[in-house]
Every structure is written in structure tokens, then in C-alpha cells.
mmCIF file of C-alpha atoms in Angstrom:
data_model
loop_
_atom_site.group_PDB
_atom_site.id
_atom_site.type_symbol
_atom_site.label_atom_id
_atom_site.label_comp_id
_atom_site.label_asym_id
_atom_site.label_seq_id
_atom_site.Cartn_x
_atom_site.Cartn_y
_atom_site.Cartn_z
ATOM 1 C CA MET A 1 3.888 -12.487 2.129
ATOM 2 C CA ILE A 2 1.724 -9.371 2.585
ATOM 3 C CA LEU A 3 -1.966 -9.682 1.741
ATOM 4 C CA VAL A 4 -3.403 -6.452 0.324
ATOM 5 C CA THR A 5 -7.165 -6.058 -0.013
ATOM 6 C CA GLY A 6 -7.991 -3.769 -2.919
ATOM 7 C CA GLY A 7 -4.444 -4.267 -4.156
ATOM 8 C CA LEU A 8 -5.289 -3.513 -7.793
ATOM 9 C CA GLY A 9 -7.030 -0.277 -6.871
ATOM 10 C CA PHE A 10 -5.657 3.243 -6.841
ATOM 11 C CA ILE A 11 -3.928 3.402 -3.456
ATOM 12 C CA GLY A 12 -3.484 -0.367 -3.437
ATOM 13 C CA THR A 13 -1.367 -0.381 -6.587
ATOM 14 C CA HIS A 14 1.033 2.225 -5.238
ATOM 15 C CA THR A 15 1.217 0.414 -1.899
ATOM 16 C CA VAL A 16 2.011 -2.924 -3.557
ATOM 17 C CA ARG A 17 4.719 -1.291 -5.655
ATOM 18 C CA ALA A 18 6.277 0.177 -2.513
ATOM 19 C CA LEU A 19 6.048 -3.160 -0.685
ATOM 20 C CA GLN A 20 7.813 -4.815 -3.602
ATOM 21 C CA ASP A 21 10.510 -2.134 -3.481
ATOM 22 C CA ALA A 22 10.952 -3.105 0.183
ATOM 23 C CA GLY A 23 11.487 -6.744 -0.829
ATOM 24 C CA GLU A 24 8.047 -8.052 0.124
ATOM 25 C CA ASP A 25 5.995 -10.560 -1.876
ATOM 26 C CA CYS A 26 2.306 -9.689 -2.160
ATOM 27 C CA VAL A 27 -1.003 -11.438 -2.682
ATOM 28 C CA LEU A 28 -3.839 -9.194 -3.838
ATOM 29 C CA VAL A 29 -7.461 -9.859 -2.907
ATOM 30 C CA GLN A 30 -10.136 -8.646 -5.330
ATOM 31 C CA ARG A 31 -13.890 -9.054 -5.045
ATOM 32 C CA ARG A 32 -14.304 -9.286 -8.805
ATOM 33 C CA ARG A 33 -12.192 -11.343 -11.192
ATOM 34 C CA ALA A 34 -9.341 -9.219 -12.442
ATOM 35 C CA GLU A 35 -6.169 -9.644 -14.438
ATOM 36 C CA VAL A 36 -3.030 -7.723 -13.546
ATOM 37 C CA PRO A 37 -2.513 -5.119 -16.283
ATOM 38 C CA PRO A 38 0.826 -5.570 -18.098
ATOM 39 C CA GLY A 39 3.584 -3.549 -16.483
ATOM 40 C CA ARG A 40 1.520 -2.716 -13.401
ATOM 41 C CA PHE A 41 4.117 -4.164 -11.008
ATOM 42 C CA ALA A 42 7.859 -4.671 -11.164
ATOM 43 C CA ALA A 43 7.609 -8.264 -9.912
ATOM 44 C CA PRO A 44 4.913 -10.949 -10.150
ATOM 45 C CA VAL A 45 2.036 -10.837 -7.680
ATOM 46 C CA ALA A 46 -0.557 -13.432 -6.766
ATOM 47 C CA VAL A 47 -4.166 -12.352 -7.270
ATOM 48 C CA GLU A 48 -6.953 -14.115 -5.399
ATOM 49 C CA ARG A 49 -10.627 -13.550 -6.056
ATOM 50 C CA ALA A 50 -12.553 -13.399 -2.796
ATOM 51 C CA ASP A 51 -15.176 -11.221 -1.165
ATOM 52 C CA ILE A 52 -13.881 -10.192 2.253
ATOM 53 C CA THR A 53 -17.425 -10.470 3.577
ATOM 54 C CA ASP A 54 -17.165 -14.237 2.946
ATOM 55 C CA LEU A 55 -14.947 -15.503 5.770
ATOM 56 C CA ASP A 56 -14.544 -19.020 4.366
ATOM 57 C CA ALA A 57 -13.433 -17.688 0.979
ATOM 58 C CA LEU A 58 -10.971 -15.355 2.672
ATOM 59 C CA LEU A 59 -9.540 -18.074 4.905
ATOM 60 C CA THR A 60 -8.864 -20.403 1.979
ATOM 61 C CA ILE A 61 -6.292 -17.899 0.714
ATOM 62 C CA GLY A 62 -4.209 -18.807 3.749
ATOM 63 C CA THR A 63 -4.107 -22.433 2.604
ATOM 64 C CA ARG A 64 -2.346 -21.385 -0.609
ATOM 65 C CA HIS A 65 -0.084 -18.625 0.707
ATOM 66 C CA THR A 66 1.855 -17.961 3.902
ATOM 67 C CA ILE A 67 0.456 -14.603 5.010
ATOM 68 C CA THR A 68 2.691 -12.616 7.354
ATOM 69 C CA GLY A 69 0.927 -9.232 7.250
ATOM 70 C CA ILE A 70 -2.230 -7.576 5.965
ATOM 71 C CA VAL A 71 -2.878 -4.141 4.468
ATOM 72 C CA HIS A 72 -6.646 -3.635 4.378
ATOM 73 C CA LEU A 73 -7.498 -0.952 1.821
ATOM 74 C CA ALA A 74 -10.822 -2.288 0.547
ATOM 75 C CA GLY A 75 -13.725 -0.226 1.818
ATOM 76 C CA SER A 76 -15.426 -1.451 5.006
ATOM 77 C CA MET A 77 -18.470 0.744 4.567
ATOM 78 C CA PRO A 78 -21.783 0.578 2.706
ATOM 79 C CA TRP A 79 -21.345 1.477 -0.969
ATOM 80 C CA PRO A 80 -24.068 2.103 -3.557
ATOM 81 C CA PRO A 81 -24.779 -1.188 -5.340
ATOM 82 C CA GLY A 82 -23.168 -1.850 -8.704
ATOM 83 C CA PRO A 83 -25.097 -2.824 -11.831
ATOM 84 C CA ASP A 84 -24.795 -6.527 -11.005
ATOM 85 C CA GLN A 85 -25.656 -6.202 -7.298
ATOM 86 C CA PRO A 86 -29.039 -6.138 -5.610
ATOM 87 C CA VAL A 87 -30.008 -3.168 -3.466
ATOM 88 C CA GLU A 88 -29.394 -4.015 0.195
ATOM 89 C CA GLN A 89 -31.488 -2.855 3.103
ATOM 90 C CA PRO A 90 -29.599 -0.316 5.268
ATOM 91 C CA VAL A 91 -29.102 -2.655 8.235
ATOM 92 C CA ASP A 92 -27.894 -5.480 5.984
ATOM 93 C CA ALA A 93 -25.526 -3.119 4.171
ATOM 94 C CA ALA A 94 -24.030 -1.872 7.435
ATOM 95 C CA ARG A 95 -23.712 -5.416 8.789
ATOM 96 C CA ARG A 96 -21.977 -6.530 5.600
ATOM 97 C CA ALA A 97 -19.582 -3.572 5.627
ATOM 98 C CA LEU A 98 -18.455 -4.128 9.213
ATOM 99 C CA GLY A 99 -18.394 -7.884 8.626
ATOM 100 C CA GLY A 100 -15.629 -7.391 6.077
ATOM 101 C CA LEU A 101 -13.450 -5.722 8.709
ATOM 102 C CA PHE A 102 -14.217 -8.433 11.257
ATOM 103 C CA ASN A 103 -13.302 -11.130 8.727
ATOM 104 C CA VAL A 104 -9.967 -9.521 7.913
ATOM 105 C CA ILE A 105 -9.063 -9.436 11.605
ATOM 106 C CA GLU A 106 -10.313 -12.994 12.145
ATOM 107 C CA ALA A 107 -8.222 -14.197 9.208
ATOM 108 C CA ALA A 108 -5.208 -12.445 10.715
ATOM 109 C CA ARG A 109 -5.875 -14.179 14.034
ATOM 110 C CA GLN A 110 -6.139 -17.627 12.466
ATOM 111 C CA TRP A 111 -3.076 -17.116 10.294
ATOM 112 C CA GLY A 112 -0.971 -15.774 13.158
ATOM 113 C CA VAL A 113 -0.420 -12.397 11.493
ATOM 114 C CA GLY A 114 1.298 -9.878 13.726
ATOM 115 C CA ARG A 115 0.280 -6.588 12.080
ATOM 116 C CA VAL A 116 -2.770 -5.402 10.153
ATOM 117 C CA SER A 117 -2.840 -1.911 8.629
ATOM 118 C CA VAL A 118 -6.365 -0.563 8.040
ATOM 119 C CA ALA A 119 -7.187 2.458 5.871
ATOM 120 C CA SER A 120 -8.929 5.315 7.639
ATOM 121 C CA THR A 121 -9.375 8.912 6.487
ATOM 122 C CA ILE A 122 -8.695 12.564 7.266
ATOM 123 C CA GLY A 123 -12.488 12.823 7.421
ATOM 124 C CA VAL A 124 -12.510 11.443 10.973
ATOM 125 C CA TYR A 125 -11.264 14.858 12.133
ATOM 126 C CA GLY A 126 -14.440 16.480 10.782
ATOM 127 C CA PHE A 127 -14.932 18.556 7.664
ATOM 128 C CA ARG A 128 -14.660 21.844 9.554
ATOM 129 C CA ALA A 129 -11.392 20.995 11.276
ATOM 130 C CA GLU A 130 -8.602 23.357 10.295
ATOM 131 C CA GLY A 131 -4.894 23.915 10.744
ATOM 132 C CA ARG A 132 -2.549 21.177 11.936
ATOM 133 C CA LEU A 133 -4.377 17.950 12.750
ATOM 134 C CA THR A 134 -2.680 15.492 15.099
ATOM 135 C CA GLU A 135 -3.582 11.899 15.881
ATOM 136 C CA ASP A 136 -4.277 12.644 19.546
ATOM 137 C CA MET A 137 -6.909 15.310 18.824
ATOM 138 C CA PRO A 138 -10.437 14.574 20.103
ATOM 139 C CA VAL A 139 -12.676 13.210 17.347
ATOM 140 C CA GLN A 140 -16.401 14.005 17.271
ATOM 141 C CA LEU A 141 -18.818 11.091 17.213
ATOM 142 C CA SER A 142 -21.122 12.637 14.610
ATOM 143 C CA SER A 143 -20.353 12.568 10.898
ATOM 144 C CA PRO A 144 -22.238 13.946 7.873
ATOM 145 C CA HIS A 145 -20.885 11.306 5.455
ATOM 146 C CA PRO A 146 -20.793 7.482 5.650
ATOM 147 C CA ILE A 147 -17.084 7.203 4.841
ATOM 148 C CA PRO A 148 -15.758 8.997 7.958
ATOM 149 C CA ALA A 149 -18.636 7.588 10.005
ATOM 150 C CA PHE A 150 -17.652 3.996 9.286
ATOM 151 C CA LYS A 151 -13.945 4.778 9.555
ATOM 152 C CA LYS A 152 -14.530 6.118 13.078
ATOM 153 C CA ILE A 153 -16.443 2.965 13.945
ATOM 154 C CA GLY A 154 -13.631 0.906 12.472
ATOM 155 C CA GLU A 155 -10.982 2.702 14.500
ATOM 156 C CA LEU A 156 -12.875 2.000 17.728
ATOM 157 C CA LEU A 157 -13.327 -1.644 16.778
ATOM 158 C CA ASN A 158 -9.659 -1.922 15.837
ATOM 159 C CA GLY A 159 -8.621 -0.697 19.267
ATOM 160 C CA HIS A 160 -10.842 -3.236 20.990
ATOM 161 C CA LEU A 161 -9.770 -6.099 18.723
ATOM 162 C CA ALA A 162 -6.092 -5.233 19.070
ATOM 163 C CA ASP A 163 -6.401 -5.528 22.841
ATOM 164 C CA ALA A 164 -8.485 -8.689 22.658
ATOM 165 C CA THR A 165 -6.428 -10.567 20.039
ATOM 166 C CA GLY A 166 -2.906 -9.280 20.600
ATOM 167 C CA ILE A 167 -2.653 -8.324 16.915
ATOM 168 C CA GLU A 168 -1.044 -4.961 16.168
ATOM 169 C CA ILE A 169 -3.809 -3.143 14.263
ATOM 170 C CA LEU A 170 -2.929 0.229 12.749
ATOM 171 C CA ASN A 171 -5.338 2.996 11.779
ATOM 172 C CA LEU A 172 -4.015 4.861 8.724
ATOM 173 C CA ARG A 173 -5.614 8.301 8.478
ATOM 174 C CA ILE A 174 -5.068 8.987 4.799
ATOM 175 C CA SER A 175 -5.442 12.455 3.271
ATOM 176 C CA GLY A 176 -5.926 13.828 -0.237
ATOM 177 C CA ILE A 177 -4.286 11.118 -2.332
ATOM 178 C CA TRP A 178 -3.850 12.072 -5.990
ATOM 179 C CA GLY A 179 -1.777 10.946 -8.945
ATOM 180 C CA PRO A 180 -1.572 8.155 -11.537
ATOM 181 C CA LEU A 181 -4.464 5.654 -11.590
ATOM 182 C CA ASP A 182 -6.844 7.965 -9.698
ATOM 183 C CA PRO A 183 -10.281 6.947 -11.042
ATOM 184 C CA HIS A 184 -12.337 9.204 -8.806
ATOM 185 C CA GLY A 185 -11.839 12.639 -10.307
ATOM 186 C CA PRO A 186 -12.905 15.713 -8.326
ATOM 187 C CA ILE A 187 -15.237 14.163 -5.785
ATOM 188 C CA PHE A 188 -13.565 15.777 -2.760
ATOM 189 C CA PHE A 189 -10.924 18.164 -4.140
ATOM 190 C CA ALA A 190 -9.999 19.725 -7.474
ATOM 191 C CA ALA A 191 -6.344 18.742 -8.029
ATOM 192 C CA PRO A 192 -6.809 15.536 -10.094
ATOM 193 C CA GLU A 193 -9.217 17.200 -12.535
ATOM 194 C CA LEU A 194 -7.009 20.290 -12.863
ATOM 195 C CA VAL A 195 -4.094 18.115 -13.972
ATOM 196 C CA GLN A 196 -6.203 16.015 -16.310
ATOM 197 C CA ALA A 197 -7.743 19.092 -17.904
ATOM 198 C CA ALA A 198 -4.319 20.625 -18.500
ATOM 199 C CA ALA A 199 -3.015 17.389 -19.991
ATOM 200 C CA ARG A 200 -6.046 17.075 -22.321
ATOM 201 C CA GLY A 201 -6.156 20.729 -23.352
ATOM 202 C CA ARG A 202 -9.652 21.363 -22.003
ATOM 203 C CA GLU A 203 -11.318 23.222 -19.187
ATOM 204 C CA PRO A 204 -11.769 21.311 -15.916
ATOM 205 C CA ASP A 205 -15.156 19.860 -15.021
ATOM 206 C CA LEU A 206 -15.469 20.375 -11.279
ATOM 207 C CA SER A 207 -19.209 19.750 -11.083
ATOM 208 C CA PRO A 208 -18.816 16.572 -8.945
ATOM 209 C CA LEU A 209 -17.372 18.644 -6.084
ATOM 210 C CA PRO A 210 -19.724 19.271 -3.151
ATOM 211 C CA GLY A 211 -19.298 23.034 -3.630
ATOM 212 C CA PRO A 212 -17.513 25.670 -5.734
ATOM 213 C CA ALA A 213 -13.726 25.450 -5.987
ATOM 214 C CA TYR A 214 -11.566 28.483 -5.324
ATOM 215 C CA ALA A 215 -7.908 29.229 -5.847
ATOM 216 C CA GLU A 216 -7.361 29.618 -2.098
ATOM 217 C CA ASP A 217 -8.826 26.221 -1.186
ATOM 218 C CA ALA A 218 -6.070 24.220 0.482
ATOM 219 C CA LEU A 219 -5.845 20.647 1.722
ATOM 220 C CA ASP A 220 -3.135 18.158 2.608
ATOM 221 C CA LEU A 221 -2.515 16.598 -0.813
ATOM 222 C CA CYS A 222 -0.297 13.528 -0.695
ATOM 223 C CA TYR A 223 1.002 12.216 -4.016
ATOM 224 C CA ALA A 224 0.010 8.590 -4.541
ATOM 225 C CA LYS A 225 3.577 7.315 -4.772
ATOM 226 C CA ASP A 226 4.424 8.935 -1.439
ATOM 227 C CA ALA A 227 1.257 7.524 0.148
ATOM 228 C CA GLY A 228 2.044 3.992 -1.020
ATOM 229 C CA ARG A 229 5.558 4.258 0.364
ATOM 230 C CA ALA A 230 4.317 5.572 3.714
ATOM 231 C CA ILE A 231 1.854 2.685 4.058
ATOM 232 C CA ALA A 232 4.541 0.158 3.127
ATOM 233 C CA LEU A 233 6.930 1.643 5.689
ATOM 234 C CA LEU A 234 4.315 1.382 8.421
ATOM 235 C CA GLN A 235 3.449 -2.192 7.506
ATOM 236 C CA THR A 236 7.088 -3.357 7.463
ATOM 237 C CA ALA A 237 8.607 -1.285 10.307
ATOM 238 C CA GLY A 238 10.275 -3.367 12.967
ATOM 239 C CA HIS A 239 8.724 -1.435 15.845
ATOM 240 C CA LEU A 240 5.996 1.177 16.053
ATOM 241 C CA ASN A 241 5.059 3.331 19.016
ATOM 242 C CA HIS A 242 1.438 4.106 18.146
ATOM 243 C CA ARG A 243 -1.736 2.566 16.765
ATOM 244 C CA THR A 244 -2.872 5.538 14.690
ATOM 245 C CA TYR A 245 -0.833 7.334 12.045
ATOM 246 C CA ASN A 246 -1.518 10.187 9.672
ATOM 247 C CA VAL A 247 -0.545 9.282 6.103
ATOM 248 C CA ALA A 248 -0.105 12.574 4.292
ATOM 249 C CA SER A 249 2.356 15.176 3.027
ATOM 250 C CA GLY A 250 2.329 17.172 6.250
ATOM 251 C CA ARG A 251 1.444 20.470 4.551
ATOM 252 C CA ALA A 252 -1.555 22.180 2.968
ATOM 253 C CA THR A 253 -1.405 22.644 -0.810
ATOM 254 C CA SER A 254 -3.690 25.218 -2.404
ATOM 255 C CA ASN A 255 -5.367 25.020 -5.784
ATOM 256 C CA ALA A 256 -3.411 28.150 -6.705
ATOM 257 C CA GLU A 257 -0.156 26.277 -6.108
ATOM 258 C CA ILE A 258 -1.309 23.406 -8.334
ATOM 259 C CA ILE A 259 -2.394 25.838 -11.052
ATOM 260 C CA ALA A 260 0.929 27.712 -10.981
ATOM 261 C CA ALA A 261 2.868 24.468 -11.379
ATOM 262 C CA LEU A 262 0.588 23.355 -14.220
ATOM 263 C CA LYS A 263 1.109 26.610 -16.121
ATOM 264 C CA ARG A 264 4.860 26.215 -15.889
ATOM 265 C CA HIS A 265 4.562 22.855 -17.628
ATOM 266 C CA VAL A 266 1.540 23.606 -19.835
ATOM 267 C CA PRO A 267 1.606 27.290 -20.839
ATOM 268 C CA GLY A 268 -1.877 28.434 -21.670
ATOM 269 C CA ALA A 269 -3.601 25.727 -19.643
ATOM 270 C CA ARG A 270 -7.217 26.756 -19.006
ATOM 271 C CA VAL A 271 -7.315 25.839 -15.346
ATOM 272 C CA ASP A 272 -7.793 29.141 -13.544
ATOM 273 C CA LEU A 273 -10.187 29.242 -10.597
ATOM 274 C CA PRO A 274 -11.921 32.229 -9.021
ATOM 275 C CA THR A 275 -10.623 33.793 -5.834
ATOM 276 C CA GLY A 276 -12.674 34.359 -2.721
ATOM 277 C CA GLY A 277 -12.560 30.962 -1.044
ATOM 278 C CA THR A 278 -13.072 30.893 2.707
ATOM 279 C CA ALA A 279 -12.814 27.150 3.403
ATOM 280 C CA PRO A 280 -10.418 26.366 6.274
ATOM 281 C CA ALA A 281 -6.988 25.092 5.272
ATOM 282 C CA ARG A 282 -5.964 21.918 7.062
ATOM 283 C CA TYR A 283 -3.131 19.433 6.993
ATOM 284 C CA LEU A 284 -2.120 16.307 8.853
ATOM 285 C CA ASP A 285 0.824 16.347 11.219
ATOM 286 C CA ILE A 286 3.130 13.476 10.197
ATOM 287 C CA SER A 287 5.578 13.681 13.097
ATOM 288 C CA ARG A 288 4.675 10.145 14.256
ATOM 289 C CA LEU A 289 5.140 8.754 10.768
ATOM 290 C CA ARG A 290 8.497 10.485 10.357
ATOM 291 C CA ALA A 291 9.782 9.458 13.790
ATOM 292 C CA ASP A 292 8.785 5.793 13.569
ATOM 293 C CA THR A 293 9.563 5.053 9.896
ATOM 294 C CA GLY A 294 11.871 7.802 8.636
ATOM 295 C CA PHE A 295 9.286 8.774 6.010
ATOM 296 C CA ALA A 296 9.667 12.053 4.171
ATOM 297 C CA PRO A 297 7.626 13.021 1.086
ATOM 298 C CA ALA A 298 9.629 12.703 -2.125
ATOM 299 C CA TYR A 299 7.138 14.647 -4.274
ATOM 300 C CA ASP A 300 6.598 18.350 -3.764
ATOM 301 C CA THR A 301 3.924 20.066 -5.863
ATOM 302 C CA GLU A 302 6.241 20.751 -8.797
ATOM 303 C CA ARG A 303 7.539 17.193 -9.033
ATOM 304 C CA ALA A 304 4.096 15.678 -8.492
ATOM 305 C CA VAL A 305 2.497 17.768 -11.255
ATOM 306 C CA ALA A 306 5.321 16.928 -13.677
ATOM 307 C CA ASP A 307 5.089 13.218 -12.907
ATOM 308 C CA TYR A 308 1.291 13.104 -13.212
ATOM 309 C CA LEU A 309 1.358 15.028 -16.502
ATOM 310 C CA ALA A 310 3.968 12.644 -17.899
ATOM 311 C CA TRP A 311 1.795 9.675 -16.923
ATOM 312 C CA LEU A 312 -1.263 11.119 -18.665
ATOM 313 C CA ARG A 313 0.679 12.193 -21.759
ATOM 314 C CA ALA A 314 1.979 8.634 -22.093
ATOM 315 C CA GLY A 315 -1.543 7.598 -23.049
ATOM 316 C CA ASN A 316 -2.947 6.568 -19.701
ATOM 317 C CA ALA A 317 -6.620 7.381 -19.226
ATOM 318 C CA TYR A 318 -6.209 8.605 -15.626
#
């Protein structure tokens, strides 16, 4: 049975679905009490409520289920406190964030798990990196945002702990995931809001982006269903040759390409963006992923846009 932290979340849901398609049973770990929405998964899943920063609570899951692998998608970084959480001091917040990662690896050690897949991010390459990004590129130590900062720390810790424990710990450098169940909107890139605006017949609200969006802006956008399948393939592969893998589409997709596909499906959609963008285009090389798992993206831009629109038009909020 594969334990998935954050398994009811955006990427987690698509990963669990892909694991089920591969014949794996899953147990989902959620910090807050949660019911599985009807129709979310094709087969039953176990849901356990536990905070990964509480080692004892995490370990008790192993007394009720035989855990053979772990996919760690829950964030191991300081997050702003929710409405029911007290504000933590910075040192305590950092200690708690890294403690969650340590606990996941310690649980794997005690349960005898052979492989743990840990979510990382394209952000470790740096926000100014451009062109084809490969896993063996040098990574700068500095980072302007806590997400890539803590993912870099996590990758270093994972390498040390893999050597020290004998557990195969994978770093999954995930890029630009978009599609059904995306609750984030345009916090890093415009594509999800462009599709939602077209589906709702309104103009996109791109104000959450860190800067203006242009038609030429291009990033490696990986459709959520492809991302879930890639993660499942890495977790279940019989043999892997590396510790770090890019999880992506392997190409840069521009806003203009998204807009053109939207207008083919929604004539008159009010999703045009200005030209004049100068941001560097970048994409993740997925040669390792292809070679070791046979992965190939199933969703090009046209198919992804059509699928996402169909999901939204079926009455789903996002």
C-alpha cells in the first residue's frame, strides 16, 4: 500500500488516481479531517487524519496498514497560519516544516519502506533560469521565495538521509501543474485563470500574479493528469538510475498557445493578453523520466484545454 501525504489535494488526487490505475492501494494522510468526495477515485481509499509533524500520530498509521511506499506531496515548508492556527515564530515554523520531512523519512525507516518520493519544484533552478533545464545543472544556494528555498534544503537532506538509511529517496522537480481541481489560480502563471475565465464567460483576473502577464510568456506547463501519472510511474518503477527527476511536459507552452486553443473551443472568449513580454522561456528536460519509466505526456495543449473546459462546464468549481 502506498501512503500519500496530501493525497486529497490537487496533485495528490491525480497521483492517487494514477497509482490506482497501476494497481496500487493507497492510504491518504490529511492534517485536517476530510471526507473523500463522491466519485473522486475509481476504487476505495483509506484516509487517515494525522499531522506529519507529529511522529507518533504518523507512526500509528503503520499499525493499521502495511505501507510499502510513500509519496510525500504535503508541503515541508513554513506556510502562513490558517484561521484556526496560532502565528508561529520564524524559527519554530522552520523547525516544524523540516520536522515533517524528517518524520516521513523516519516512518519509512521504521516501516521498512524501500522508496520515498518527495515533491520538489522547478523553482530550485532559479526564477531567471531559461531554456532547457536538466537535473544535473548547478543550483544556486540563494532563493527569493520560501518554497524553492525549503525544497533545496529538502533535496540536500534527502541525499544525506538516503545514504544514511539505505532508503531510495527521490526528488521530484515538478513544473507548472494545471488542470482539474487546481485551487490556486494564477499565483505563478496565467493558464488556469485563462481557462476558467473562458469557461465562465468573463475576463481573467490575473492580479495575483507577481507581475504583468504577456502573450509571449512561456513555461513548462504539465497537465495534472500527466503529472500524476509521471509521479506514479516513478514511485512504482522496478529500477531507477537517479535520485532526482524532472516531472514536466518537456516543452515550454506560451500564453498565446493557450489562448489560441481556448478560442478554438470558446469563440469570442475574452482572454487576450498584451504582447511585449521579455521573460525567459524555460522548460524541464524529461529525458531521465522517459528513459527510466517510459513516460510520455498524453495531453498536448489542445487536449488539455478541451479536457479542462469539459471539467469546468460539468459544474466543477475549479
